[in-house]
Coordinates of C-alpha atoms in Angstrom, one line a residue:
Chain A
M775 CA 11.4 -93.0 33.5
C776 CA 11.1 -89.9 36.5
R777 CA 12.2 -90.2 39.7
G778 CA 9.8 -91.2 42.4
G779 CA 8.6 -89.6 45.0
R780 CA 6.8 -86.4 46.3
M781 CA 8.3 -83.1 47.2
F782 CA 9.8 -81.6 50.1
A783 CA 7.0 -80.2 51.8
P784 CA 3.8 -79.7 49.7
T785 CA 2.8 -76.1 49.8
K786 CA -1.1 -75.9 51.3
T787 CA -3.3 -74.0 50.9
W788 CA -3.9 -73.3 54.7
R789 CA -0.5 -71.6 54.5
R790 CA -1.3 -68.8 57.3
W791 CA -1.4 -66.0 54.3
H792 CA -2.7 -63.1 56.6
R793 CA -1.3 -61.4 59.3
K794 CA -2.2 -58.6 62.2
V795 CA -0.7 -55.2 62.5
N796 CA -1.6 -53.1 65.0
V797 CA -4.1 -50.4 64.2
N798 CA -2.1 -47.5 65.3
Q799 CA 1.3 -49.1 63.5
K800 CA -0.6 -48.9 60.6
R801 CA -1.9 -45.4 61.1
Y802 CA 1.5 -44.5 62.2
A803 CA 3.4 -45.7 58.8
V804 CA 0.5 -44.4 56.8
V805 CA 0.7 -41.0 58.5
S806 CA 4.9 -40.9 57.6
A807 CA 4.2 -42.2 54.0
I808 CA 2.3 -38.5 53.6
A809 CA 5.0 -36.6 55.4
A810 CA 7.7 -38.0 53.4
S811 CA 5.7 -37.4 50.2
S812 CA 6.2 -33.5 51.3
I813 CA 10.0 -33.6 50.9
P814 CA 11.4 -33.3 47.6
S815 CA 15.2 -35.2 48.3
L816 CA 12.8 -38.0 49.9
V817 CA 10.5 -38.4 46.5
M818 CA 13.7 -37.9 44.1
A819 CA 15.5 -40.7 45.8
R820 CA 12.8 -42.7 45.8
G821 CA 13.5 -42.0 42.0
H822 CA 10.6 -40.0 40.5
R823 CA 11.2 -37.6 38.1
V824 CA 10.0 -34.1 39.9
E825 CA 12.7 -31.5 38.9
S826 CA 10.0 -29.6 36.8
V827 CA 7.4 -29.7 39.1
P828 CA 7.2 -26.2 40.8
E829 CA 6.6 -26.9 44.9
M830 CA 6.1 -29.8 47.2
P831 CA 3.4 -31.0 48.2
L832 CA 2.4 -30.2 44.8
V833 CA -1.6 -29.2 44.9
I834 CA -3.6 -28.0 42.2
S835 CA -7.4 -26.5 42.2
D836 CA -10.6 -28.7 42.5
S837 CA -11.3 -28.0 39.0
A838 CA -9.1 -30.8 38.3
E839 CA -11.6 -32.7 39.7
S840 CA -14.5 -32.7 36.5
I841 CA -11.6 -33.5 33.9
E842 CA -13.6 -36.2 31.9
K843 CA -11.1 -36.8 28.9
T844 CA -7.6 -38.8 29.3
S845 CA -6.4 -36.0 26.3
T846 CA -7.0 -33.2 28.5
A847 CA -5.9 -35.4 31.7
I848 CA -2.6 -35.8 30.1
K849 CA -2.4 -31.7 29.4
V850 CA -3.0 -31.2 32.9
L851 CA 0.1 -33.4 33.9
K852 CA 2.3 -31.9 31.4
E853 CA 1.1 -28.3 32.7
I854 CA 2.3 -29.0 35.8
G855 CA 5.6 -30.6 35.7
A856 CA 5.0 -33.9 36.2
Y857 CA 4.5 -35.8 32.9
P858 CA 8.4 -36.5 32.9
D859 CA 7.6 -38.6 35.5
A860 CA 4.7 -40.5 33.9
E861 CA 7.0 -40.3 31.1
K862 CA 9.7 -42.5 33.0
A863 CA 6.6 -45.2 34.0
K864 CA 5.4 -45.8 30.1
D865 CA 9.5 -45.8 29.0
S866 CA 10.0 -48.7 31.7
Q867 CA 7.4 -51.0 30.7
A868 CA 9.2 -54.3 30.1
I869 CA 9.0 -58.2 30.6
R870 CA 9.8 -59.2 33.8
P871 CA 13.2 -61.3 34.1
G872 CA 12.9 -65.1 36.0
K873 CA 10.3 -67.1 36.4
G874 CA 7.7 -64.3 37.3
K875 CA 6.9 -64.5 33.9
M876 CA 5.3 -68.0 33.7
R877 CA 4.1 -67.1 37.2
N878 CA 1.2 -64.4 36.1
R879 CA 3.5 -61.6 36.8
R880 CA 4.4 -60.8 33.3
Y881 CA 5.3 -57.3 32.9
I882 CA 6.5 -54.6 35.1
S883 CA 7.0 -50.7 34.9
R884 CA 7.4 -48.0 37.6
K885 CA 5.4 -46.3 39.2
G886 CA 4.5 -42.5 38.4
P887 CA 2.5 -40.1 40.6
L888 CA -0.4 -40.6 42.5
I889 CA -3.1 -38.4 42.4
V890 CA -5.2 -37.8 45.8
Y891 CA -8.6 -36.5 45.1
G892 CA -11.4 -34.6 48.0
T893 CA -14.8 -35.2 46.8
E894 CA -16.5 -38.7 46.6
G895 CA -17.8 -39.6 42.5
A896 CA -15.2 -37.1 41.1
K897 CA -14.6 -37.4 37.4
L898 CA -11.3 -37.6 37.1
V899 CA -10.6 -41.0 38.3
K900 CA -12.0 -42.1 34.8
A901 CA -9.8 -40.0 32.9
F902 CA -6.5 -40.0 35.0
R903 CA -6.4 -44.1 35.2
N904 CA -5.9 -45.1 32.0
I905 CA -2.4 -43.2 31.9
P906 CA 0.4 -45.4 32.5
G907 CA 2.4 -45.2 35.8
V908 CA -0.6 -42.9 37.3
E909 CA -2.9 -44.1 40.1
V910 CA -5.4 -42.6 41.5
A911 CA -7.1 -42.8 45.2
N912 CA -9.7 -40.6 47.4
V913 CA -8.0 -39.1 50.1
E914 CA -10.2 -41.2 52.6
R915 CA -8.8 -43.9 51.6
L916 CA -5.1 -43.9 51.1
N917 CA -3.2 -47.2 50.6
L918 CA -0.1 -47.4 52.4
L919 CA 0.8 -49.6 49.1
K920 CA 0.6 -47.1 46.8
L921 CA 1.7 -44.2 49.2
A922 CA 4.7 -45.9 49.8
P923 CA 5.7 -48.5 46.8
G924 CA 7.7 -51.3 48.4
G925 CA 8.4 -50.1 51.2
H926 CA 10.5 -47.5 50.1
L927 CA 8.7 -43.8 51.0
G928 CA 8.5 -40.7 49.0
R929 CA 5.6 -41.8 46.4
F930 CA 5.1 -38.4 44.3
V931 CA 2.1 -37.4 45.4
I932 CA -0.4 -34.8 43.4
W933 CA -3.0 -33.7 45.8
T934 CA -6.2 -31.4 45.0
K935 CA -7.4 -28.8 47.0
S936 CA -10.1 -30.2 48.8
A937 CA -8.3 -33.5 49.0
I938 CA -5.5 -31.8 51.5
E939 CA -8.2 -29.7 53.4
K940 CA -9.6 -33.1 54.1
L941 CA -6.4 -34.4 55.8
D942 CA -6.4 -32.6 59.0
S943 CA -10.1 -33.9 59.6
I944 CA -8.9 -37.3 58.8
Y945 CA -5.3 -37.1 60.7
G946 CA -6.0 -34.8 63.3
S947 CA -3.1 -32.4 64.5
F948 CA -0.4 -32.8 67.0
E949 CA -2.8 -31.7 69.8
K950 CA -6.5 -32.4 68.1
C951 CA -7.9 -35.7 67.7
S952 CA -8.7 -37.1 64.4
E953 CA -12.6 -36.5 63.4
K954 CA -12.9 -39.9 61.2
K955 CA -10.6 -42.2 63.4
K956 CA -11.4 -42.3 67.0
G957 CA -9.2 -41.3 69.7
Y958 CA -6.4 -40.8 67.0
V959 CA -3.9 -38.0 67.5
L960 CA -0.9 -37.8 64.8
P961 CA 2.2 -39.2 66.2
R962 CA 5.3 -37.4 68.4
S963 CA 8.2 -36.9 66.7
K964 CA 11.8 -38.3 68.3
M965 CA 13.3 -34.6 67.8
V966 CA 11.3 -31.5 68.2
N967 CA 13.8 -29.9 66.4
A968 CA 15.8 -31.6 64.7
D969 CA 18.4 -29.0 62.5
L970 CA 21.5 -30.1 64.1
A971 CA 23.8 -27.4 62.3
R972 CA 21.2 -24.9 64.6
I973 CA 21.6 -26.7 67.5
I974 CA 25.2 -27.0 67.8
N975 CA 26.0 -23.3 66.7
S976 CA 22.9 -22.6 69.7
D977 CA 24.4 -20.4 72.4
E978 CA 23.3 -23.0 75.2
V979 CA 25.8 -25.7 73.4
Q980 CA 28.5 -23.3 72.7
S981 CA 28.7 -21.6 76.0
V982 CA 29.7 -25.0 78.0
V983 CA 31.7 -26.5 75.3
K984 CA 35.7 -26.6 75.8
P985 CA 38.2 -25.4 73.6
I986 CA 39.3 -27.6 70.5
K987 CA 42.6 -29.4 71.0
K988 CA 44.8 -28.4 67.8
E989 CA 47.8 -30.1 69.1
I990 CA 46.9 -33.5 69.9
K991 CA 50.5 -35.0 71.8
R992 CA 50.8 -38.8 70.6
A993 CA 53.4 -41.2 72.0
S994 CA 57.0 -40.7 70.9
L995 CA 59.2 -43.3 70.7
K996 CA 61.1 -44.2 74.1
K997 CA 65.0 -43.6 73.6
N998 CA 67.7 -45.3 76.0
P999 CA 68.7 -42.5 78.5
L1000 CA 72.2 -45.0 79.3
K1001 CA 73.1 -44.5 75.8
N1002 CA 71.3 -40.9 74.4
L1003 CA 72.8 -38.1 76.8
N1004 CA 69.8 -35.9 75.8
V1005 CA 67.2 -38.2 77.1
M1006 CA 69.0 -38.8 80.4
L1007 CA 69.2 -34.8 81.0
K1008 CA 65.6 -34.7 80.5
L1009 CA 65.5 -37.0 83.3
N1010 CA 68.2 -36.2 85.4
P1011 CA 70.1 -33.0 85.2
Y1012 CA 72.8 -33.8 87.6
A1013 CA 74.0 -36.7 84.8
K1014 CA 75.9 -34.0 83.1
T1015 CA 78.2 -33.1 85.9
A1016 CA 78.1 -36.4 87.3
R1017 CA 79.3 -37.8 83.8
R1018 CA 82.2 -34.9 83.6
M1019 CA 83.3 -35.6 87.0
A1020 CA 84.1 -39.4 86.0
L1021 CA 85.8 -38.3 83.0
L1022 CA 88.0 -36.2 84.9
A1023 CA 88.7 -38.2 87.2
E1024 CA 89.0 -41.1 85.0
A1025 CA 91.5 -38.9 82.9
E1026 CA 93.6 -38.2 86.7
R1027 CA 93.8 -41.7 87.4
V1028 CA 95.2 -42.9 84.0
K1029 CA 97.4 -40.0 84.2
S1030 CA 99.2 -40.3 87.8
K1031 CA 99.1 -44.7 86.2
K1032 CA 101.5 -43.7 83.9
E1033 CA 103.6 -41.0 85.6
K1034 CA 104.0 -43.9 88.1
L1035 CA 104.8 -46.7 85.8
D1036 CA 107.5 -44.1 84.0
K1037 CA 108.8 -43.0 87.0
K1038 CA 109.3 -47.4 87.7
R1039 CA 110.7 -47.6 84.3
K1040 CA 113.0 -44.9 84.3
P1041 CA 116.5 -46.2 85.2
V1042 CA 117.4 -45.3 89.3
S1043 CA 120.3 -43.0 89.8
K1044 CA 123.2 -43.6 91.7
E1045 CA 122.5 -41.2 94.7
E1046 CA 119.2 -43.0 94.6
L1047 CA 120.1 -46.1 94.9
A1048 CA 122.5 -45.1 97.5
A1049 CA 120.0 -44.2 99.8
A1050 CA 118.1 -47.1 99.1
K1051 CA 120.4 -49.2 100.2
A1052 CA 121.5 -47.4 103.4
A1053 CA 117.6 -46.9 104.5
G1054 CA 117.2 -51.2 104.0
K1055 CA 120.7 -51.5 106.2
A1056 CA 118.7 -49.3 108.9
W1057 CA 115.7 -51.2 109.1
Y1058 CA 117.8 -54.4 109.5
K1059 CA 119.3 -53.0 112.4
T1060 CA 116.2 -52.0 114.2
M1061 CA 114.8 -55.3 113.3
I1062 CA 117.7 -57.1 115.2
S1063 CA 117.4 -54.7 118.3
D1064 CA 114.0 -55.9 119.6
S1065 CA 114.0 -53.7 122.7
D1066 CA 110.8 -55.2 124.3
Y1067 CA 112.1 -58.7 124.3
T1068 CA 113.6 -59.2 128.1
E1069 CA 116.1 -62.2 127.5
F1070 CA 117.8 -60.1 123.7
D1071 CA 121.2 -60.9 125.7
N1072 CA 120.9 -64.5 126.1
F1073 CA 119.0 -64.4 122.5
T1074 CA 122.1 -62.8 120.9
K1075 CA 124.6 -65.3 122.1
W1076 CA 123.1 -67.9 121.1
L1077 CA 121.9 -66.2 117.4
G1078 CA 125.5 -65.2 116.6
V1079 CA 124.6 -61.8 116.0
S1080 CA 126.3 -58.7 116.4
Q1081 CA 125.4 -55.5 117.1
Chain B
M957 CA 21.7 -8.1 65.3
G958 CA 22.6 -5.4 63.2
E959 CA 24.6 -2.8 64.2
E960 CA 24.2 1.1 62.1
A961 CA 23.7 1.1 58.5
T962 CA 26.9 1.7 57.8
K963 CA 28.5 -1.1 59.2
V964 CA 27.8 -5.0 58.1
A965 CA 25.4 -6.7 60.3
V966 CA 27.2 -9.3 62.7
P967 CA 24.9 -12.4 64.6
E968 CA 25.6 -11.8 67.9
S969 CA 26.4 -15.2 68.5
A970 CA 29.5 -15.0 66.3
L971 CA 30.4 -12.0 69.1
K972 CA 30.0 -14.7 71.6
K973 CA 32.2 -16.4 69.9
Q974 CA 34.6 -14.1 69.3
K975 CA 34.8 -13.2 73.3
R976 CA 34.7 -17.3 74.1
E977 CA 37.9 -17.9 72.1
E978 CA 39.9 -14.5 73.6
E979 CA 38.8 -15.9 77.1
W980 CA 40.2 -19.0 76.3
A981 CA 43.8 -18.4 74.7
L982 CA 43.9 -16.1 77.7
A983 CA 43.7 -18.8 80.2
K984 CA 46.0 -21.0 77.8
K985 CA 48.9 -18.6 78.2
Q986 CA 48.1 -17.8 81.3
E987 CA 48.7 -21.7 82.1
L988 CA 52.0 -22.1 79.5
S989 CA 54.0 -19.5 81.8
D990 CA 52.5 -21.1 84.7
T991 CA 53.4 -24.6 84.3
K992 CA 56.9 -22.9 82.5
K993 CA 57.9 -21.4 85.7
K994 CA 57.0 -24.7 87.8
N995 CA 59.4 -26.8 85.4
A996 CA 62.0 -23.8 86.3
E997 CA 62.1 -24.5 89.7
N998 CA 61.6 -28.6 89.7
R999 CA 64.7 -28.6 87.5
K1000 CA 66.8 -26.7 89.9
L1001 CA 65.2 -29.3 93.0
I1002 CA 65.4 -32.1 90.7
F1003 CA 69.7 -31.9 90.4
N1004 CA 69.8 -30.6 94.0
R1005 CA 68.1 -34.0 94.9
A1006 CA 70.3 -35.8 92.4
K1007 CA 73.7 -35.3 93.8
Q1008 CA 72.5 -35.2 97.0
Y1009 CA 71.7 -39.2 96.1
A1010 CA 75.0 -39.8 94.6
K1011 CA 76.9 -38.7 97.3
E1012 CA 74.7 -40.6 99.6
Y1013 CA 75.4 -43.5 97.9
Q1014 CA 79.1 -42.6 97.7
E1015 CA 79.2 -42.3 101.2
Q1016 CA 77.3 -45.7 102.1
E1017 CA 79.6 -47.7 99.6
M1018 CA 82.6 -46.0 101.5
E1019 CA 81.4 -47.2 104.9
L1020 CA 81.1 -50.7 103.9
V1021 CA 84.3 -50.6 102.8
Q1022 CA 86.0 -49.1 106.3
L1023 CA 84.1 -51.2 108.4
K1024 CA 84.9 -54.2 106.8
R1025 CA 88.8 -53.0 106.7
E1026 CA 88.8 -51.7 110.6
A1027 CA 87.0 -55.5 111.4
R1028 CA 89.6 -57.5 109.5
L1029 CA 92.5 -55.4 110.9
K1030 CA 91.3 -56.2 114.6
G1031 CA 91.2 -59.6 113.7
G1032 CA 87.4 -60.1 113.7
F1033 CA 84.6 -60.1 111.3
Y1034 CA 82.1 -57.2 109.6
V1035 CA 78.8 -59.4 108.6
D1036 CA 76.8 -57.3 106.1
P1037 CA 73.5 -56.3 106.9
E1038 CA 70.8 -58.5 105.4
A1039 CA 69.9 -57.1 101.9
K1040 CA 66.2 -55.4 102.1
L1041 CA 65.7 -55.5 98.5
L1042 CA 65.1 -58.2 96.1
F1043 CA 64.9 -58.7 92.6
I1044 CA 63.3 -62.0 91.4
I1045 CA 63.3 -63.0 87.4
R1046 CA 60.9 -65.8 86.7
I1047 CA 62.6 -67.9 84.6
R1048 CA 59.9 -70.6 84.1
G1049 CA 56.6 -70.1 81.7
I1050 CA 53.4 -71.1 81.8
N1051 CA 52.3 -74.9 81.0
A1052 CA 51.4 -77.1 83.8
M1053 CA 51.3 -75.1 86.9
H1054 CA 50.3 -75.8 90.3
P1055 CA 47.6 -73.2 90.6
K1056 CA 48.3 -72.2 94.5
T1057 CA 51.8 -71.6 93.2
R1058 CA 50.4 -70.1 89.9
S1059 CA 48.3 -67.7 92.2
I1060 CA 52.2 -66.9 94.0
L1061 CA 53.4 -65.4 90.9
Q1062 CA 50.4 -63.7 90.3
L1063 CA 50.2 -62.2 93.8
L1064 CA 54.2 -60.8 92.9
R1065 CA 53.3 -59.6 89.5
L1066 CA 55.2 -62.4 87.5
R1067 CA 53.2 -63.1 84.8
Q1068 CA 55.2 -64.0 82.2
I1069 CA 58.6 -65.8 81.4
F1070 CA 61.5 -63.5 82.2
N1071 CA 59.5 -60.3 83.9
G1072 CA 61.1 -59.1 86.7
V1073 CA 59.9 -57.2 89.8
F1074 CA 61.3 -55.3 92.9
L1075 CA 61.1 -56.9 96.1
K1076 CA 61.3 -55.9 99.5
V1077 CA 62.1 -58.4 102.1
N1078 CA 60.0 -59.9 104.9
K1079 CA 58.9 -62.6 106.9
A1080 CA 55.9 -62.8 104.2
T1081 CA 57.8 -61.9 101.1
V1082 CA 60.5 -64.8 102.0
N1083 CA 57.8 -67.3 102.9
M1084 CA 56.1 -66.7 99.4
L1085 CA 59.3 -66.9 97.3
H1086 CA 59.9 -70.3 99.4
R1087 CA 57.0 -71.8 97.7
V1088 CA 58.0 -70.0 93.9
E1089 CA 61.3 -71.2 94.4
P1090 CA 61.7 -73.6 91.4
Y1091 CA 60.0 -71.0 89.4
V1092 CA 62.4 -67.9 90.5
T1093 CA 65.5 -66.8 90.5
F1094 CA 65.8 -63.9 93.1
G1095 CA 69.2 -61.9 95.0
Y1096 CA 70.2 -58.8 96.0
P1097 CA 70.4 -56.1 93.1
N1098 CA 73.0 -53.4 93.1
L1099 CA 73.0 -50.0 92.8
K1100 CA 73.8 -50.2 89.1
S1101 CA 71.4 -53.0 88.7
V1102 CA 68.2 -51.3 89.7
R1103 CA 70.1 -48.0 88.0
E1104 CA 69.7 -49.4 84.5
L1105 CA 66.7 -51.6 84.7
I1106 CA 64.6 -48.2 85.5
Y1107 CA 66.4 -45.9 82.9
K1108 CA 66.2 -48.9 80.3
R1109 CA 63.0 -51.1 81.0
G1110 CA 61.4 -48.6 83.0
F1111 CA 57.7 -48.2 82.7
G1112 CA 55.2 -46.7 84.6
K1113 CA 51.5 -47.2 86.2
L1114 CA 48.9 -44.3 85.0
N1115 CA 45.7 -45.3 85.2
Q1116 CA 45.7 -48.9 84.5
Q1117 CA 48.0 -48.1 81.0
R1118 CA 52.2 -48.8 81.0
I1119 CA 53.4 -45.4 79.6
P1120 CA 57.3 -45.2 79.8
L1121 CA 59.2 -43.1 82.1
T1122 CA 60.2 -40.8 79.1
D1123 CA 59.6 -37.7 81.3
N1124 CA 59.5 -36.6 84.8
S1125 CA 56.4 -35.1 84.9
I1126 CA 55.4 -38.9 84.1
I1127 CA 56.5 -40.2 87.5
E1128 CA 55.8 -37.2 89.8
Q1129 CA 51.8 -37.8 88.1
G1130 CA 52.2 -41.2 89.6
L1131 CA 53.6 -40.5 92.7
G1132 CA 53.3 -36.4 93.4
K1133 CA 51.8 -37.1 96.6
H1134 CA 54.4 -39.3 98.1
G1135 CA 57.6 -36.6 97.1
I1136 CA 58.8 -39.0 94.8
I1137 CA 58.6 -36.0 91.6
C1138 CA 61.7 -37.9 89.5
V1139 CA 63.6 -40.8 88.2
E1140 CA 66.8 -40.2 90.6
D1141 CA 64.2 -40.0 93.8
L1142 CA 62.5 -43.4 92.6
I1143 CA 65.8 -45.1 92.2
H1144 CA 66.6 -43.8 95.8
E1145 CA 63.6 -45.1 97.1
I1146 CA 63.6 -48.4 95.7
M1147 CA 67.5 -48.6 96.5
T1148 CA 66.9 -47.8 100.0
V1149 CA 63.8 -49.1 100.4
G1150 CA 62.0 -46.2 101.8
P1151 CA 58.8 -45.2 103.3
H1152 CA 57.0 -45.4 100.2
F1153 CA 58.2 -48.0 98.9
K1154 CA 55.2 -50.3 98.2
E1155 CA 54.0 -47.6 95.9
A1156 CA 56.9 -46.6 94.8
N1157 CA 57.2 -50.4 93.4
N1158 CA 53.6 -50.7 92.4
F1159 CA 53.9 -47.8 90.4
L1160 CA 56.6 -49.6 87.8
W1161 CA 55.2 -52.0 85.6
P1162 CA 56.9 -55.9 86.1
F1163 CA 60.1 -55.0 84.1
Q1164 CA 60.2 -57.3 80.7
L1165 CA 63.8 -58.6 80.3
K1166 CA 65.0 -60.4 77.0
A1167 CA 66.1 -63.8 77.3
P1168 CA 69.2 -63.9 79.0
L1169 CA 72.6 -63.7 76.8
G1170 CA 74.6 -66.7 76.9
G1171 CA 72.4 -68.7 78.1
L1172 CA 70.7 -70.3 81.7
K1173 CA 72.6 -73.2 83.3
K1174 CA 69.8 -75.2 84.3
K1175 CA 66.1 -74.1 84.8
R1176 CA 65.3 -77.3 86.4
N1177 CA 67.9 -77.5 89.2
H1178 CA 68.6 -74.9 92.0
Y1179 CA 71.3 -72.3 91.8
V1180 CA 73.2 -74.5 94.4
E1181 CA 73.2 -77.0 92.1
G1182 CA 74.5 -75.8 89.4
G1183 CA 71.4 -75.1 87.7
D1184 CA 69.2 -71.5 88.3
A1185 CA 66.0 -71.3 90.3
G1186 CA 66.2 -69.8 93.9
N1187 CA 68.4 -67.2 95.8
R1188 CA 71.5 -66.6 93.7
E1189 CA 72.4 -63.4 96.1
N1190 CA 74.7 -61.2 94.4
Y1191 CA 75.1 -63.2 91.1
I1192 CA 71.6 -61.9 90.4
N1193 CA 73.7 -58.5 89.0
E1194 CA 75.2 -60.7 86.7
L1195 CA 72.2 -62.4 85.2
I1196 CA 71.2 -58.4 84.7
R1197 CA 73.4 -57.6 83.3
R1198 CA 72.7 -59.9 80.8
M1199 CA 69.2 -59.9 80.7
N1200 CA 68.8 -56.3 80.7

């Protein structure tokens, strides 16, 4: 038996399927996609094989609008170098991996060129529509989902002459309003001159630029001046003479001390001994004759000291 | 942009760039020679100042000794003048502090354990010290302490950055406007609490000392009780030797 209960958040048909987008934003997107379709690097980045295409944007004459047979359509594609792109789309037809298979999205393939024509009711629609990967659109009704499939700019577009000529009247120019879209003017670009290299090397910029700093001074390891003499001298040039004087003074002190000790350790000669003894006796005599004391005479008798 | 047909066309912008580069090179060379000359002059000045200071310190010491001997001879006493300079070291950590004493320690720039700063002695600072006594130890540093601290662990504050004092130019940049242009000037200003002591002291980043070799006696008690906190007058020098 299966487990009971209802699924979490049962999907309802009244899910909000539709979204409102501002008209200006929708037009901005279409206009950007058309612009991107003329830049070969963007088109190649999107994955189209445009190596053998002679020029971007690719414009073909209006005689293409009256092609009726698919075989001629293929010949035309080969002539203009767009066939490798269509071929890529044909080779890429495969069964989708994943559950989409069983949800009515069984097959997938790459997108090929988009043919845009100008005159209403052109025969080329029927000729080109069966070629795998190739799509057709009237210039008055361009679909953003076809110009930037998957949200990626740079679809490979093949214009007919009348289609490209109509673009000006449909979307206007940067100054002129569009005729078909009331009051619509092409959006202004963020940078008028996007050539950074040119701007950087221009006179206006280079004249106020500062010179390049080639030698960057980085912090070196701090060395202790109390241990390292050179570093000490960098900070205090007097340190050298001070140290020299200190060393000399120390040497002098050591020498004089040694001399004094040597003299003391030397055995005393007879004359020096006699002189020292005589000096001692004289000093004793001065001590016992104290001239300041007035009652000295009585004192000497009492002490029994002889002069 | 092109010159005669025989010469190669040089774009105008390249010519202008060349001229600019020449001007820059000239200016740079001039600046270099100027700084070199100034450095040479400064060197002489610094040498003479250092010599003068050495003599001054020597004189002061001898004078003190002389006065003491004289007083002893006469039978009286010579009382040393009260110290003008203090060195404070924070000996307790960060946790569990009263917020008011915490602010006082922050004002003294002692934010980390074993940080040290110099301080001028006046009524205001003495009262501050009294309030943070259990967290710090302080005393009167001698010349050797001041010299060794500044040479080994001296860092200056240059636009909010802690820059090591590896060159006199750093000191000149920070304190040049007060006439202090070399390390010896700085030491002299700190030692003899001079007119610009505040600026000189503030220029010095708080000293980050190492934990004392041989240890502290007992952080929790005051110095007079056998511990370490509070005023230990001249014995601070011995502690600085162990912490520097």
